[in-house]
PDB file of C-alpha atoms in Angstrom:
ATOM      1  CA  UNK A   2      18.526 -16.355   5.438  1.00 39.00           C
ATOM      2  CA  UNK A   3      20.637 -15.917   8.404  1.00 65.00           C
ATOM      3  CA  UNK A   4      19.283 -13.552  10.864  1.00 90.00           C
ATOM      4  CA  UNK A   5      18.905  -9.737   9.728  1.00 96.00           C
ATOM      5  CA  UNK A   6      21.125 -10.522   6.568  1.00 95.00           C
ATOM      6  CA  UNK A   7      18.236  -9.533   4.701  1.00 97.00           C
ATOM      7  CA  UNK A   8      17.930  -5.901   5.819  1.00 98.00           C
ATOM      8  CA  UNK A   9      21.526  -4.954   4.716  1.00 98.00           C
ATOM      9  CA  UNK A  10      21.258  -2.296   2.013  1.00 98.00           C
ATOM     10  CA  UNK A  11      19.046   1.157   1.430  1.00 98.00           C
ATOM     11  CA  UNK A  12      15.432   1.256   2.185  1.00 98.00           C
ATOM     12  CA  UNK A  13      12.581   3.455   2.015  1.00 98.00           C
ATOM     13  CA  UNK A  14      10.343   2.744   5.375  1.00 98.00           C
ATOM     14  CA  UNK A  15       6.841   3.955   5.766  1.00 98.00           C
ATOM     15  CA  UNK A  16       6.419   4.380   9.587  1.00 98.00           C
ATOM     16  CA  UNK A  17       3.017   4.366  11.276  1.00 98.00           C
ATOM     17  CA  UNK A  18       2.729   4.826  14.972  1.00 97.00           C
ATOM     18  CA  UNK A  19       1.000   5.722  18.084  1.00 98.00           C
ATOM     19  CA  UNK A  20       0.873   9.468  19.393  1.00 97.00           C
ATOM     20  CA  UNK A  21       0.505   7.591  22.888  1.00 95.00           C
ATOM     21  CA  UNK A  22       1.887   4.378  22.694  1.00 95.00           C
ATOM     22  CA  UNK A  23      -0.443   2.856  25.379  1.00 95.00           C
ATOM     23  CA  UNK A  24      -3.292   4.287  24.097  1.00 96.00           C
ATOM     24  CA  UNK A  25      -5.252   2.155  22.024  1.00 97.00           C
ATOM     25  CA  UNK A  26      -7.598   5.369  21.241  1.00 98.00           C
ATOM     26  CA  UNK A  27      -4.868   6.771  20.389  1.00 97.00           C
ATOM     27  CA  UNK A  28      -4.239   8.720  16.696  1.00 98.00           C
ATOM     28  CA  UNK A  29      -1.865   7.650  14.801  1.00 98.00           C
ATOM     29  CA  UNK A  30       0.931   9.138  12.241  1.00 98.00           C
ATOM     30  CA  UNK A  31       2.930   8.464   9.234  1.00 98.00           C
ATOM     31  CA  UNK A  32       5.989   9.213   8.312  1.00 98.00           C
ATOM     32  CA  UNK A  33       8.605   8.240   5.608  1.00 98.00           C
ATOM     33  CA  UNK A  34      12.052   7.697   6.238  1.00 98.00           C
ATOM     34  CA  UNK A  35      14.737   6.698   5.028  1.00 98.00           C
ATOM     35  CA  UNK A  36      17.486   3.406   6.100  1.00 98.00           C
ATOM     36  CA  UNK A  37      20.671   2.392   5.766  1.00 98.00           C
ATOM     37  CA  UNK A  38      21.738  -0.896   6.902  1.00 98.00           C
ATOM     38  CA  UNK A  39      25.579  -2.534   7.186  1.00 98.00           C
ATOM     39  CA  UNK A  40      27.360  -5.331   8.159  1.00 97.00           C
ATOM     40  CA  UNK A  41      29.556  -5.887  10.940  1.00 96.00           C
ATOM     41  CA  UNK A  42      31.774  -8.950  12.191  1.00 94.00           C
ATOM     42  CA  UNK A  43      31.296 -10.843   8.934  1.00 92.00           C
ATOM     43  CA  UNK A  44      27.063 -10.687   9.307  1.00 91.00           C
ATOM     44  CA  UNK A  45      27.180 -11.785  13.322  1.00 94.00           C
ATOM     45  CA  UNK A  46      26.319  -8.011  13.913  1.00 97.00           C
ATOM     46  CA  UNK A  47      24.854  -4.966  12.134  1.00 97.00           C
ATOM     47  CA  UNK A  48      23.995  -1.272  12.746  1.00 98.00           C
ATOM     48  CA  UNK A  49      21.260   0.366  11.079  1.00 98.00           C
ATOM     49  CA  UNK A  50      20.244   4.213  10.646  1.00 98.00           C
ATOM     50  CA  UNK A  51      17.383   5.830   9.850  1.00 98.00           C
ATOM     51  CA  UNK A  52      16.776   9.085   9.213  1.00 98.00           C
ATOM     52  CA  UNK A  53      13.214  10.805   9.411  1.00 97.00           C
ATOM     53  CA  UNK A  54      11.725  13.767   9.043  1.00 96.00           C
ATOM     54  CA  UNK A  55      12.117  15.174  12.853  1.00 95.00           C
ATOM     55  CA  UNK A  56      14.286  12.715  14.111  1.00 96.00           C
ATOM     56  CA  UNK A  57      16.945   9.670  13.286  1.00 97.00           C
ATOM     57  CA  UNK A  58      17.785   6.793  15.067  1.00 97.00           C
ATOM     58  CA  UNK A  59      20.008   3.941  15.045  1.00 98.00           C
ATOM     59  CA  UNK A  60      19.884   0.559  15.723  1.00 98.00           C
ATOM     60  CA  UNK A  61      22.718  -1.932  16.640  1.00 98.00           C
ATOM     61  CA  UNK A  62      21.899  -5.733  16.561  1.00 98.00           C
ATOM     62  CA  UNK A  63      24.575  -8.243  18.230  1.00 97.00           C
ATOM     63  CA  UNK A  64      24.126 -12.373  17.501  1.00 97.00           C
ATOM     64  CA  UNK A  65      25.902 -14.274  20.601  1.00 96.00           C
ATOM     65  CA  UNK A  66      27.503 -16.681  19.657  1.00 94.00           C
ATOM     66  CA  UNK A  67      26.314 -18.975  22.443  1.00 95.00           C
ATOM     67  CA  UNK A  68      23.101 -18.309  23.132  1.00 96.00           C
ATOM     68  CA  UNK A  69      22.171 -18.435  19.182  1.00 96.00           C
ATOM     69  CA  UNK A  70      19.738 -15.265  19.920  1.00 97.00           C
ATOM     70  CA  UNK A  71      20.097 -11.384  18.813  1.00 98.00           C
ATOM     71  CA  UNK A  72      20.420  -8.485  21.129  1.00 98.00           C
ATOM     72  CA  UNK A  73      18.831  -5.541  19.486  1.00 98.00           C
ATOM     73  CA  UNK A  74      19.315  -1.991  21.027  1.00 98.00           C
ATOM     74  CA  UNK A  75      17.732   1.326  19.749  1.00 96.00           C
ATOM     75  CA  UNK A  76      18.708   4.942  20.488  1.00 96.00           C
ATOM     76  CA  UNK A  77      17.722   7.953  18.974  1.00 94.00           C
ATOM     77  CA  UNK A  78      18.825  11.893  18.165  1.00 95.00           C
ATOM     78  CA  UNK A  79      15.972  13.330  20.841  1.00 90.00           C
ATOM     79  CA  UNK A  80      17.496  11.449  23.845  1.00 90.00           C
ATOM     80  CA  UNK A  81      20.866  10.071  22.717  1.00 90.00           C
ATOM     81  CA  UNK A  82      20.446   7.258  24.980  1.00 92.00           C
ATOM     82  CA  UNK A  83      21.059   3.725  23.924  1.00 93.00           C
ATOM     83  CA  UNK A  84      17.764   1.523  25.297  1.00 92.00           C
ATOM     84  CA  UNK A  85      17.317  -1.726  26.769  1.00 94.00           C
ATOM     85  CA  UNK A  86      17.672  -4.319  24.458  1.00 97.00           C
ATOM     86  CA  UNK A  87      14.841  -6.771  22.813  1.00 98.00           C
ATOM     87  CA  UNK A  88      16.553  -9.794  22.218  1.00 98.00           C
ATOM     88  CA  UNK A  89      15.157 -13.282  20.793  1.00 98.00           C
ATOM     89  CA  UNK A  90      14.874 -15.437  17.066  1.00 97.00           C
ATOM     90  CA  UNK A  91      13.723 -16.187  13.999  1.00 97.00           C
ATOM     91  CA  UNK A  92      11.790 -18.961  13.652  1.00 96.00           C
ATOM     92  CA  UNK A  93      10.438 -19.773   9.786  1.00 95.00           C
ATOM     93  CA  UNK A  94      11.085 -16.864   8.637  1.00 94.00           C
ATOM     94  CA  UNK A  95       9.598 -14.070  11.391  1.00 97.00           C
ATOM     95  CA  UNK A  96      11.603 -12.986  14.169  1.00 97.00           C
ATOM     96  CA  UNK A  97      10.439 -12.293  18.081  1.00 98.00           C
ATOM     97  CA  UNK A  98      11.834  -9.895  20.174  1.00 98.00           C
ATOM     98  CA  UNK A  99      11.300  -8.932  24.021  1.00 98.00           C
ATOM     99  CA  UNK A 100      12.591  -6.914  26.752  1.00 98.00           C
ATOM    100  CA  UNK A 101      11.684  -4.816  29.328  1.00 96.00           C
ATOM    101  CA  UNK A 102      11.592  -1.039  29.135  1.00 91.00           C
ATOM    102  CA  UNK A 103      10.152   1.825  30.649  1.00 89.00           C
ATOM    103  CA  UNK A 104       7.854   4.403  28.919  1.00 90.00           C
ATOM    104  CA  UNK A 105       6.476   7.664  30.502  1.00 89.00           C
ATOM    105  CA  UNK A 106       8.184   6.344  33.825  1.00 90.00           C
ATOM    106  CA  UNK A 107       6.070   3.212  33.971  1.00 92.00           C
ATOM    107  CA  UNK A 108       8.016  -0.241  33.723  1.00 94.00           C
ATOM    108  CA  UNK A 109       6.837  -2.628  30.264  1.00 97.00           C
ATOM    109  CA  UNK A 110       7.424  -5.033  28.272  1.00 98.00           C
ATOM    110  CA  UNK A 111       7.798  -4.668  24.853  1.00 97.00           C
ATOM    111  CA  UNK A 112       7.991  -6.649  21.421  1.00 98.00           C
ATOM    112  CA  UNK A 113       9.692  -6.618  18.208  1.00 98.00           C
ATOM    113  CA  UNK A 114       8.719  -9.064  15.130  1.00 98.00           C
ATOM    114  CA  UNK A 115      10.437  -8.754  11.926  1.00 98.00           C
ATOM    115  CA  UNK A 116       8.239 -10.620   9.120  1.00 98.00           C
ATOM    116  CA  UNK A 117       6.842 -10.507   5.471  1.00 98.00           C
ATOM    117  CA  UNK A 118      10.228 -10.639   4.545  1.00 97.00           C
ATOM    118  CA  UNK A 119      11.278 -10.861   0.925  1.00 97.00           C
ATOM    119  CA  UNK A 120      14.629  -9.382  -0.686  1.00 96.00           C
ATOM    120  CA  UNK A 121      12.659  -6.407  -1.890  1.00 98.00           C
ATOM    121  CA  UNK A 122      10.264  -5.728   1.326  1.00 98.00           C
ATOM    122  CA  UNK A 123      10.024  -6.394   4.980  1.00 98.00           C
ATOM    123  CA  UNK A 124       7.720  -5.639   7.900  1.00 98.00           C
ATOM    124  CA  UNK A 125       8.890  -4.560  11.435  1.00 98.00           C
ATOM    125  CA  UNK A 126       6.205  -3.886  14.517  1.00 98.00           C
ATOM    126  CA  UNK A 127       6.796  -2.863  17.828  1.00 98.00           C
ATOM    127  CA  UNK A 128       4.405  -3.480  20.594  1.00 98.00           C
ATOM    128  CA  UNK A 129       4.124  -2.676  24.437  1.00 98.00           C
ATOM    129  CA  UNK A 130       2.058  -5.106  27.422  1.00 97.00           C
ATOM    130  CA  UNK A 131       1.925  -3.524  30.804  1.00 96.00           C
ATOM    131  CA  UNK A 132       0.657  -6.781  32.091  1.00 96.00           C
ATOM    132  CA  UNK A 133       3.419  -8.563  31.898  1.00 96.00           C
ATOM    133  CA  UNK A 134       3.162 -10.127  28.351  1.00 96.00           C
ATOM    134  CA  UNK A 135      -0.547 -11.495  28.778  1.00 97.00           C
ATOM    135  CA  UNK A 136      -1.718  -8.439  25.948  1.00 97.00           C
ATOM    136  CA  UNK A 137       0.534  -6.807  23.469  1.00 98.00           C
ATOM    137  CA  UNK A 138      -0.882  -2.978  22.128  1.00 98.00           C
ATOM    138  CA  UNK A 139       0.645  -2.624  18.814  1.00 98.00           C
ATOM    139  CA  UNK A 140       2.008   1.206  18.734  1.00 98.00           C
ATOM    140  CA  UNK A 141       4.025   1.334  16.126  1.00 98.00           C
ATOM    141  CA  UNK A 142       5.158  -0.230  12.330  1.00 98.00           C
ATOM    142  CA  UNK A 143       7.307   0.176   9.797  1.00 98.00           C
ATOM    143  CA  UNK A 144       6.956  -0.922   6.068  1.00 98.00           C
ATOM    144  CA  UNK A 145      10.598  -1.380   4.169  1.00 98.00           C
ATOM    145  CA  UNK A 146      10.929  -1.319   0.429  1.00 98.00           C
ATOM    146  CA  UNK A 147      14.438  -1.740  -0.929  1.00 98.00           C
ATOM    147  CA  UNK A 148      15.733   1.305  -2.813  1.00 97.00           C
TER     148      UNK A 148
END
């Protein structure tokens, strides 16, 4: 496996996440959605969208070349903005991703991993520290299923 190779095709994502994403009292809700996922510069890049029941969103992931790490950016149809990236690796098989963002005006740092990845299934969370990276609040998660 070479980086997000896996995630090229259709999927069918179950999405759980935070009402308040630095809330960890917060309630929760689920979703499904669906994802569509293609190549770009012969695998060193791919853009992904995925469409959900009150919103869709796309995500564009860059390799460079250099620095042998992904840049992965995220925008979505309520803001139309493309965000700060997460960039980072896989290592064995689960990929790490951080960057710095902002959320309800206050500065954080967030988290991406990409693991339990087979050809049929993967697993994608997102998590948020504002403590600079000493505690991670998982706020969101994402279950793929190929289609």
């Amino acid at each position: 496996m070479t980086g997000f190779d896996f995630l090229i095709g259709d999927w069918t994502v179950a999405n759980r996440r935070r009402l308040n994403y630095l809330d960890p009292d917060s309630a929760w809700e689920e979703f499904t959605g669906h994802s569509t996922c293609r190549p770009l510069f012969d695998g060193s890049a791919n853009i992904e969208e995925m469409v959900c029941p009150t919103f869709s969103g796309i995500t564009l992931r860059l390799f460079d070349v250099e620095k042998k790490e992904w840049s992965l950016y995220w925008s979505n149809s309520r803001y139309g903005v493309l965000q700060p990236p997460v960039v980072g690796t896989f290592t064995d098989g689960v990929g790490e991703f951080f960057g710095r963002d902002l959320y309800d005006d206050e500065e954080i740092h967030a988290r991406f991993i990409w693991n339990a990845i087979t050809p049929e299934s993967a697993h994608w969370e997102q998590a948020f520290s504002q403590d600079g990276g000493q505690t991670w609040l998982t706020n969101w998660t994402m279950d793929f299923t190929r289609r």
